[in-house]
Amino acid sequence: AWTWWVWLSERVAPGAAVYIYGQSLGTAVGIALAHRILQMPDKPDAPRLEGLILDSPFTSMREEVELHPLSRGLFTFLRWACPALRTRILARLPDRWASDELISQVSLPILVFHKVEDEIVPVQLGRRLFSLARAHPLSKFVEIDEPKVLKRHHVDASTCYCWIAEMHHFLDALDREKKTRRRAAPSPNN
């Protein structure tokens, strides 16, 4: 992801608006990339990261593994039968994707899409991650529960009717905010 950012930075106009979009595991990659970009000093010739769009995000790989359909039964059993073993197993999992530790440091508007009946990444992980994010007036959590969509499928929010409308609304609001910032900024001649 970082290589992509460097490549993009060399090819777009200075100050160009850039948005990071991630799905499922890509949400953790996107959050980590946004965090890294925002930690860098501002460069006038670099693109400007304006927002983060996440489809089916999770809090951390450890929580996702514990709630994943393939391992949920094992961890439920261990929670009851041998809590110490459960804790040791989870502690040994490398958690490169600890989005819950980074999201509060990402000071961007965030749009989150999450299907209510997602079997792979439970909606509660998306809700929790969103609750940990820095409050921004343009941030929004969109729960998708449309009867015409294959309910249990993972990361197909873009096939839902509300997805395109919410995406347009978010991007339009960001554009309006950017124009307001420009008008409020002092002129270099003043």
Coordinates of N, CA and C in Angstrom, one line a residue:
A1 N 0.8 -1.2 0.0 CA 0.0 0.0 0.0 C 0.9 1.3 0.0
W2 N 2.0 1.2 0.8 CA 2.8 2.4 0.8 C 3.5 2.6 -0.5
T3 N 3.8 1.6 -1.2 CA 4.4 1.7 -2.6 C 3.4 2.4 -3.5
W4 N 2.1 2.1 -3.4 CA 1.1 2.7 -4.2 C 1.0 4.2 -3.8
W5 N 1.1 4.5 -2.6 CA 1.0 6.0 -2.2 C 2.2 6.8 -2.7
V6 N 3.4 6.2 -2.7 CA 4.5 6.9 -3.2 C 4.4 7.0 -4.7
W7 N 3.9 6.0 -5.4 CA 3.7 6.0 -6.9 C 2.7 7.1 -7.2
L8 N 1.6 7.1 -6.5 CA 0.5 8.1 -6.7 C 1.0 9.5 -6.4
S9 N 1.8 9.7 -5.4 CA 2.3 11.0 -5.0 C 3.1 11.6 -6.1
E10 N 3.8 10.8 -6.9 CA 4.6 11.3 -7.9 C 3.9 11.6 -9.2
R11 N 2.6 11.2 -9.3 CA 1.8 11.3 -10.5 C 0.6 12.2 -10.5
V12 N 0.2 12.6 -9.3 CA -1.0 13.5 -9.3 C -0.6 14.9 -9.0
A13 N -1.5 15.8 -9.2 CA -1.3 17.2 -9.0 C -1.1 17.5 -7.5
P14 N -0.2 18.4 -7.1 CA -0.1 18.8 -5.7 C -1.4 19.2 -5.1
G15 N -1.7 18.7 -4.0 CA -2.9 19.0 -3.3 C -4.2 18.3 -3.8
A16 N -4.0 17.3 -4.8 CA -5.1 16.6 -5.3 C -5.8 15.8 -4.2
A17 N -7.1 15.7 -4.2 CA -7.8 15.0 -3.2 C -7.7 13.5 -3.5
V18 N -7.4 12.7 -2.4 CA -7.3 11.3 -2.6 C -8.1 10.6 -1.4
Y19 N -8.8 9.5 -1.8 CA -9.6 8.8 -0.8 C -9.1 7.4 -0.8
I20 N -9.1 6.8 0.4 CA -8.7 5.4 0.5 C -9.9 4.6 0.7
Y21 N -10.1 3.5 -0.1 CA -11.2 2.6 -0.1 C -10.7 1.2 0.2
G22 N -11.2 0.5 1.2 CA -10.8 -0.8 1.6 C -12.0 -1.7 1.9
Q23 N -11.9 -3.0 1.5 CA -12.9 -4.0 1.8 C -12.3 -5.1 2.6
S24 N -13.0 -5.5 3.7 CA -12.6 -6.6 4.5 C -11.2 -6.4 5.0
L25 N -10.3 -7.3 4.7 CA -8.9 -7.2 5.1 C -8.3 -5.9 4.6
G26 N -8.7 -5.4 3.4 CA -8.3 -4.2 2.9 C -8.6 -2.9 3.7
T27 N -9.6 -3.1 4.6 CA -10.0 -2.0 5.5 C -8.8 -1.8 6.5
A28 N -8.2 -2.8 7.0 CA -7.1 -2.7 7.9 C -5.9 -2.2 7.2
V29 N -5.7 -2.6 6.0 CA -4.6 -2.0 5.2 C -4.8 -0.5 4.9
G30 N -6.0 -0.2 4.6 CA -6.4 1.3 4.4 C -6.2 2.1 5.6
I31 N -6.6 1.6 6.8 CA -6.5 2.3 8.0 C -5.0 2.5 8.4
A32 N -4.2 1.4 8.2 CA -2.8 1.5 8.5 C -2.1 2.5 7.5
L33 N -2.5 2.5 6.3 CA -1.9 3.5 5.3 C -2.3 4.9 5.7
A34 N -3.6 5.1 6.0 CA -4.0 6.5 6.3 C -3.3 6.9 7.6
H35 N -3.1 6.1 8.5 CA -2.4 6.4 9.8 C -1.0 6.8 9.4
R36 N -0.3 6.1 8.6 CA 1.1 6.4 8.2 C 1.2 7.7 7.5
I37 N 0.3 7.9 6.5 CA 0.3 9.2 5.7 C 0.1 10.4 6.6
L38 N -0.9 10.2 7.6 CA -1.2 11.4 8.5 C -0.1 11.7 9.5
Q39 N 0.8 10.7 9.7 CA 1.9 10.9 10.6 C 3.1 11.7 10.0
M40 N 3.1 11.7 8.6 CA 4.1 12.4 7.9 C 3.9 13.9 7.9
P41 N 5.0 14.7 7.9 CA 4.8 16.1 7.8 C 4.2 16.5 6.5
D42 N 3.4 17.6 6.5 CA 2.7 18.0 5.3 C 3.8 18.5 4.2
K43 N 3.5 18.0 3.0 CA 4.4 18.5 1.9 C 3.4 19.2 0.9
P44 N 3.8 20.4 0.5 CA 2.9 21.1 -0.5 C 2.8 20.5 -1.8
D45 N 3.7 19.6 -2.2 CA 3.6 19.0 -3.5 C 3.0 17.6 -3.5
A46 N 2.5 17.2 -2.3 CA 1.9 15.9 -2.1 C 0.4 15.9 -2.3
P47 N -0.2 14.8 -2.7 CA -1.7 14.8 -2.7 C -2.2 14.9 -1.3
R48 N -3.5 15.2 -1.2 CA -4.1 15.4 0.1 C -5.1 14.3 0.4
L49 N -4.9 13.6 1.5 CA -5.8 12.5 1.9 C -7.0 13.1 2.5
E50 N -8.2 12.9 1.9 CA -9.4 13.6 2.3 C -10.4 12.7 3.0
G51 N -10.3 11.4 2.8 CA -11.3 10.6 3.5 C -11.0 9.1 3.4
L52 N -11.7 8.3 4.2 CA -11.5 6.9 4.3 C -12.8 6.2 4.2
I53 N -12.9 5.3 3.2 CA -14.1 4.5 3.0 C -13.9 3.1 3.2
L54 N -14.7 2.5 4.2 CA -14.4 1.1 4.6 C -15.7 0.3 4.4
D55 N -15.5 -0.9 3.8 CA -16.6 -1.9 3.6 C -16.3 -3.1 4.4
S56 N -17.0 -3.4 5.4 CA -16.9 -4.5 6.3 C -15.6 -4.5 7.1
P57 N -15.4 -3.5 7.8 CA -14.1 -3.5 8.6 C -14.3 -4.3 9.9
F58 N -13.1 -4.6 10.4 CA -13.1 -5.3 11.7 C -12.1 -4.6 12.6
T59 N -12.2 -4.9 13.9 CA -11.4 -4.2 14.9 C -10.0 -4.6 14.9
S60 N -9.8 -6.0 15.0 CA -8.4 -6.5 15.0 C -8.5 -7.9 14.5
M61 N -7.3 -8.4 14.0 CA -7.3 -9.8 13.5 C -7.6 -10.8 14.6
R62 N -7.2 -10.5 15.8 CA -7.5 -11.5 16.9 C -9.0 -11.6 17.1
E63 N -9.7 -10.5 17.1 CA -11.2 -10.5 17.3 C -11.9 -11.2 16.1
E64 N -11.4 -10.9 14.9 CA -11.9 -11.5 13.7 C -11.8 -13.0 13.7
V65 N -10.6 -13.5 14.1 CA -10.3 -14.9 14.2 C -11.3 -15.6 15.2
E66 N -11.4 -14.9 16.3 CA -12.3 -15.5 17.4 C -13.8 -15.6 16.9
L67 N -14.2 -14.7 16.1 CA -15.6 -14.6 15.6 C -15.9 -15.2 14.3
H68 N -14.8 -15.6 13.6 CA -14.9 -16.2 12.2 C -15.7 -17.5 12.2
P69 N -16.5 -17.8 11.2 CA -17.3 -19.0 11.3 C -16.5 -20.3 11.4
L70 N -15.3 -20.3 10.8 CA -14.5 -21.5 10.9 C -13.8 -21.7 12.3
S71 N -13.7 -20.7 13.1 CA -13.1 -20.9 14.4 C -14.0 -20.5 15.6
R72 N -15.1 -20.0 15.3 CA -16.1 -19.5 16.3 C -16.4 -20.6 17.3
G73 N -16.7 -21.8 16.8 CA -17.0 -22.9 17.7 C -15.9 -23.3 18.7
L74 N -14.7 -23.3 18.1 CA -13.5 -23.7 19.0 C -13.4 -22.6 20.1
F75 N -13.4 -21.4 19.7 CA -13.2 -20.3 20.7 C -14.3 -20.2 21.7
T76 N -15.5 -20.5 21.3 CA -16.7 -20.6 22.2 C -16.5 -21.7 23.2
F77 N -16.1 -22.9 22.7 CA -15.8 -24.0 23.6 C -14.6 -23.7 24.6
L78 N -13.6 -23.1 24.1 CA -12.4 -22.8 24.9 C -12.7 -21.7 26.0
R79 N -13.6 -20.8 25.6 CA -14.0 -19.8 26.6 C -14.6 -20.5 27.8
W80 N -15.4 -21.5 27.6 CA -16.1 -22.2 28.6 C -15.1 -23.3 29.3
A81 N -14.5 -24.1 28.5 CA -13.7 -25.3 29.0 C -12.3 -24.9 29.5
C82 N -11.6 -24.0 28.8 CA -10.3 -23.8 29.1 C -9.9 -22.3 28.8
P83 N -10.4 -21.4 29.6 CA -10.1 -20.0 29.2 C -8.6 -19.6 29.1
A84 N -7.8 -20.3 29.9 CA -6.3 -20.0 29.8 C -5.8 -20.3 28.5
L85 N -6.2 -21.5 27.9 CA -5.7 -21.9 26.6 C -6.2 -21.0 25.5
R86 N -7.4 -20.6 25.6 CA -8.0 -19.6 24.6 C -7.2 -18.3 24.6
T87 N -6.9 -17.8 25.8 CA -6.1 -16.6 26.0 C -4.7 -16.8 25.4
R88 N -4.1 -17.9 25.6 CA -2.7 -18.2 25.1 C -2.7 -18.3 23.6
I89 N -3.7 -18.9 23.0 CA -3.8 -19.0 21.6 C -4.0 -17.6 20.9
L90 N -4.9 -16.9 21.5 CA -5.1 -15.5 20.9 C -3.9 -14.6 21.1
A91 N -3.2 -14.8 22.2 CA -2.0 -13.9 22.4 C -0.9 -14.3 21.5
R92 N -0.8 -15.5 21.0 CA 0.2 -15.9 20.0 C -0.1 -15.5 18.6
L93 N -1.3 -15.1 18.3 CA -1.6 -14.6 17.0 C -1.0 -13.3 16.7
P94 N -0.2 -13.2 15.7 CA 0.4 -11.9 15.3 C -0.7 -11.0 14.9
D95 N -0.8 -9.8 15.4 CA -1.9 -8.9 15.0 C -1.4 -7.7 14.3
R96 N -1.0 -7.9 13.1 CA -0.5 -6.8 12.2 C -1.7 -5.8 12.0
W97 N -2.9 -6.3 12.0 CA -4.0 -5.5 11.6 C -4.9 -5.1 12.8
A98 N -4.3 -4.4 13.7 CA -5.0 -3.9 14.9 C -5.6 -2.5 14.6
S99 N -6.6 -2.5 13.8 CA -7.2 -1.3 13.4 C -7.8 -0.5 14.6
D100 N -8.2 -1.2 15.6 CA -8.8 -0.6 16.8 C -7.7 0.3 17.5
E101 N -6.4 0.0 17.3 CA -5.4 0.8 17.9 C -5.0 2.0 17.1
L102 N -5.3 2.0 15.8 CA -4.9 3.1 14.9 C -6.1 4.1 14.6
I103 N -7.3 3.6 14.6 CA -8.4 4.4 14.0 C -8.6 5.7 14.8
S104 N -8.3 5.8 16.1 CA -8.5 7.0 16.8 C -7.5 8.1 16.4
Q105 N -6.4 7.7 15.8 CA -5.4 8.6 15.4 C -5.6 9.1 13.9
V106 N -6.6 8.5 13.3 CA -6.9 8.9 11.9 C -7.9 10.0 11.9
S107 N -7.5 11.2 11.7 CA -8.3 12.4 11.8 C -8.9 12.8 10.4
L108 N -9.7 11.9 9.9 CA -10.3 12.0 8.6 C -11.8 11.7 8.7
P109 N -12.6 12.2 7.8 CA -14.0 11.8 7.7 C -14.0 10.3 7.2
I110 N -14.8 9.5 7.8 CA -14.8 8.0 7.5 C -16.2 7.6 7.2
L111 N -16.4 6.9 6.1 CA -17.6 6.3 5.7 C -17.5 4.8 5.8
V112 N -18.4 4.2 6.6 CA -18.3 2.7 6.8 C -19.6 2.1 6.3
F113 N -19.4 1.1 5.5 CA -20.5 0.2 5.0 C -20.4 -1.1 5.7
H114 N -21.5 -1.7 6.3 CA -21.4 -3.0 6.8 C -22.8 -3.7 6.7
K115 N -22.8 -4.9 6.2 CA -24.0 -5.6 6.1 C -24.4 -6.2 7.5
V116 N -25.6 -6.1 7.8 CA -26.1 -6.5 9.1 C -25.9 -8.0 9.3
E117 N -26.1 -8.8 8.3 CA -25.9 -10.2 8.4 C -24.7 -10.8 7.8
D118 N -23.6 -10.0 7.8 CA -22.3 -10.5 7.3 C -21.8 -11.7 8.2
E119 N -21.6 -12.8 7.6 CA -21.2 -14.0 8.4 C -19.7 -14.0 8.6
I120 N -18.9 -13.4 7.8 CA -17.5 -13.4 7.9 C -16.9 -12.4 8.9
V121 N -17.4 -11.2 8.7 CA -17.0 -10.1 9.6 C -18.3 -9.6 10.3
P122 N -18.5 -10.0 11.5 CA -19.8 -9.6 12.2 C -19.9 -8.1 12.3
V123 N -21.1 -7.6 12.1 CA -21.4 -6.1 12.1 C -20.9 -5.5 13.4
Q124 N -20.9 -6.2 14.5 CA -20.6 -5.6 15.8 C -19.1 -5.2 15.8
L125 N -18.2 -5.9 15.0 CA -16.8 -5.4 14.9 C -16.7 -4.1 14.1
G126 N -17.5 -3.9 13.1 CA -17.6 -2.7 12.3 C -18.1 -1.5 13.2
R127 N -19.2 -1.8 13.9 CA -19.8 -0.8 14.8 C -18.7 -0.4 15.9
R128 N -18.1 -1.4 16.5 CA -17.1 -1.0 17.5 C -15.9 -0.2 17.0
L129 N -15.4 -0.6 15.8 CA -14.4 0.2 15.2 C -14.8 1.6 14.9
F130 N -16.0 1.8 14.4 CA -16.5 3.1 14.1 C -16.6 3.9 15.4
S131 N -17.0 3.3 16.5 CA -17.2 4.0 17.8 C -15.8 4.4 18.3
L132 N -14.7 3.8 17.9 CA -13.4 4.1 18.4 C -12.8 5.3 17.5
A133 N -13.4 5.5 16.3 CA -12.8 6.5 15.4 C -13.0 7.9 16.0
R134 N -12.2 8.8 15.6 CA -12.3 10.2 16.0 C -13.6 10.8 15.5
A135 N -14.4 11.5 16.3 CA -15.6 12.0 15.8 C -15.4 13.1 14.8
H136 N -16.0 13.0 13.6 CA -16.0 13.9 12.6 C -17.4 14.1 12.1
P137 N -17.8 15.4 11.9 CA -19.2 15.6 11.5 C -19.6 14.9 10.2
L138 N -18.7 14.6 9.3 CA -19.1 14.0 8.1 C -19.0 12.4 8.1
S139 N -18.4 11.9 9.2 CA -18.3 10.4 9.3 C -19.7 9.8 9.5
K140 N -19.8 8.6 8.9 CA -21.1 7.9 8.9 C -20.9 6.4 8.9
F141 N -21.8 5.7 9.6 CA -21.8 4.2 9.6 C -23.1 3.9 8.9
V142 N -23.0 3.1 7.9 CA -24.2 2.7 7.1 C -24.4 1.2 7.2
E143 N -25.4 0.8 7.9 CA -25.8 -0.6 8.1 C -26.7 -1.0 6.9
I144 N -26.3 -2.1 6.2 CA -27.1 -2.5 5.0 C -27.9 -3.7 5.4
D145 N -29.2 -3.6 5.3 CA -30.1 -4.7 5.5 C -31.2 -4.6 4.5
E146 N -30.8 -4.8 3.2 CA -31.8 -4.7 2.1 C -32.2 -6.1 1.8
P147 N -33.5 -6.3 1.6 CA -34.1 -7.6 1.3 C -33.7 -8.1 -0.1
K148 N -33.4 -7.3 -1.0 CA -33.1 -7.7 -2.4 C -31.6 -8.1 -2.5
V149 N -30.8 -8.0 -1.5 CA -29.4 -8.4 -1.5 C -29.2 -9.7 -0.9
L150 N -28.2 -10.5 -1.4 CA -27.9 -11.7 -0.8 C -27.4 -11.4 0.6
K151 N -28.2 -11.6 1.6 CA -27.9 -11.1 3.0 C -26.6 -11.5 3.6
R152 N -26.3 -12.8 3.5 CA -25.2 -13.3 4.2 C -23.8 -13.2 3.5
H153 N -23.8 -12.7 2.3 CA -22.6 -12.6 1.6 C -21.7 -11.5 2.1
H154 N -20.4 -11.6 2.0 CA -19.5 -10.7 2.6 C -19.0 -9.8 1.5
V155 N -18.7 -8.5 1.9 CA -18.2 -7.5 1.0 C -18.9 -7.3 -0.3
D156 N -20.1 -7.4 -0.4 CA -20.8 -7.0 -1.6 C -21.8 -5.8 -1.4
A157 N -21.4 -5.0 -0.4 CA -22.2 -3.8 -0.1 C -22.4 -2.9 -1.4
S158 N -21.4 -2.9 -2.3 CA -21.5 -2.1 -3.5 C -22.6 -2.6 -4.4
T159 N -23.2 -3.7 -4.2 CA -24.4 -4.2 -5.0 C -25.7 -3.7 -4.4
C160 N -25.6 -3.0 -3.3 CA -26.9 -2.5 -2.6 C -27.3 -1.2 -3.1
Y161 N -28.6 -0.9 -3.1 CA -29.1 0.3 -3.7 C -28.6 1.5 -3.0
C162 N -28.4 1.4 -1.6 CA -28.1 2.6 -0.9 C -26.6 2.9 -1.0
W163 N -25.8 2.0 -1.5 CA -24.3 2.2 -1.5 C -23.9 3.4 -2.4
I164 N -24.4 3.4 -3.6 CA -24.1 4.5 -4.5 C -24.6 5.9 -4.0
A165 N -25.8 5.9 -3.4 CA -26.3 7.1 -2.9 C -25.5 7.6 -1.7
E166 N -25.1 6.7 -0.8 CA -24.3 7.1 0.3 C -22.9 7.6 -0.1
M167 N -22.4 6.9 -1.1 CA -21.1 7.3 -1.6 C -21.1 8.7 -2.2
H168 N -22.1 9.0 -3.0 CA -22.2 10.3 -3.6 C -22.4 11.3 -2.5
H169 N -23.3 11.1 -1.6 CA -23.6 12.0 -0.5 C -22.3 12.3 0.3
F170 N -21.5 11.3 0.6 CA -20.2 11.5 1.4 C -19.2 12.3 0.6
L171 N -19.0 11.9 -0.7 CA -18.0 12.7 -1.5 C -18.5 14.1 -1.8
D172 N -19.8 14.3 -2.0 CA -20.3 15.7 -2.2 C -20.1 16.5 -0.9
A173 N -20.3 15.9 0.3 CA -20.1 16.6 1.5 C -18.7 17.0 1.7
L174 N -17.8 16.1 1.4 CA -16.3 16.4 1.5 C -15.9 17.5 0.5
D175 N -16.5 17.5 -0.7 CA -16.2 18.6 -1.6 C -16.7 19.9 -1.1
R176 N -17.9 19.9 -0.5 CA -18.4 21.2 0.0 C -17.5 21.7 1.2
E177 N -17.1 20.8 2.0 CA -16.2 21.1 3.2 C -14.9 21.7 2.7
K178 N -14.4 21.1 1.6 CA -13.1 21.6 1.1 C -13.2 23.0 0.5
K179 N -14.3 23.2 -0.2 CA -14.6 24.6 -0.7 C -14.7 25.6 0.4
T180 N -15.4 25.2 1.5 CA -15.5 26.1 2.6 C -14.2 26.4 3.3
R181 N -13.3 25.4 3.4 CA -12.0 25.6 3.9 C -11.2 26.6 3.1
R182 N -11.3 26.4 1.7 CA -10.6 27.3 0.8 C -11.0 28.8 1.0
R183 N -12.3 29.0 1.1 CA -12.8 30.3 1.2 C -12.4 30.9 2.5
A184 N -12.3 30.1 3.6 CA -12.0 30.6 4.9 C -10.5 30.8 5.1
A185 N -9.6 30.2 4.2 CA -8.2 30.3 4.4 C -7.8 31.7 4.0
P186 N -6.8 32.3 4.7 CA -6.3 33.6 4.4 C -5.6 33.6 3.0
S187 N -5.8 34.7 2.3 CA -5.1 34.8 1.0 C -3.6 35.0 1.2
P188 N -2.8 34.5 0.3 CA -1.3 34.7 0.5 C -0.9 36.1 0.4
N189 N -1.8 37.0 -0.2 CA -1.4 38.4 -0.4 C -1.8 39.2 0.8
N190 N -2.5 38.6 1.7 CA -2.9 39.4 2.9 C -1.9 39.4 4.0

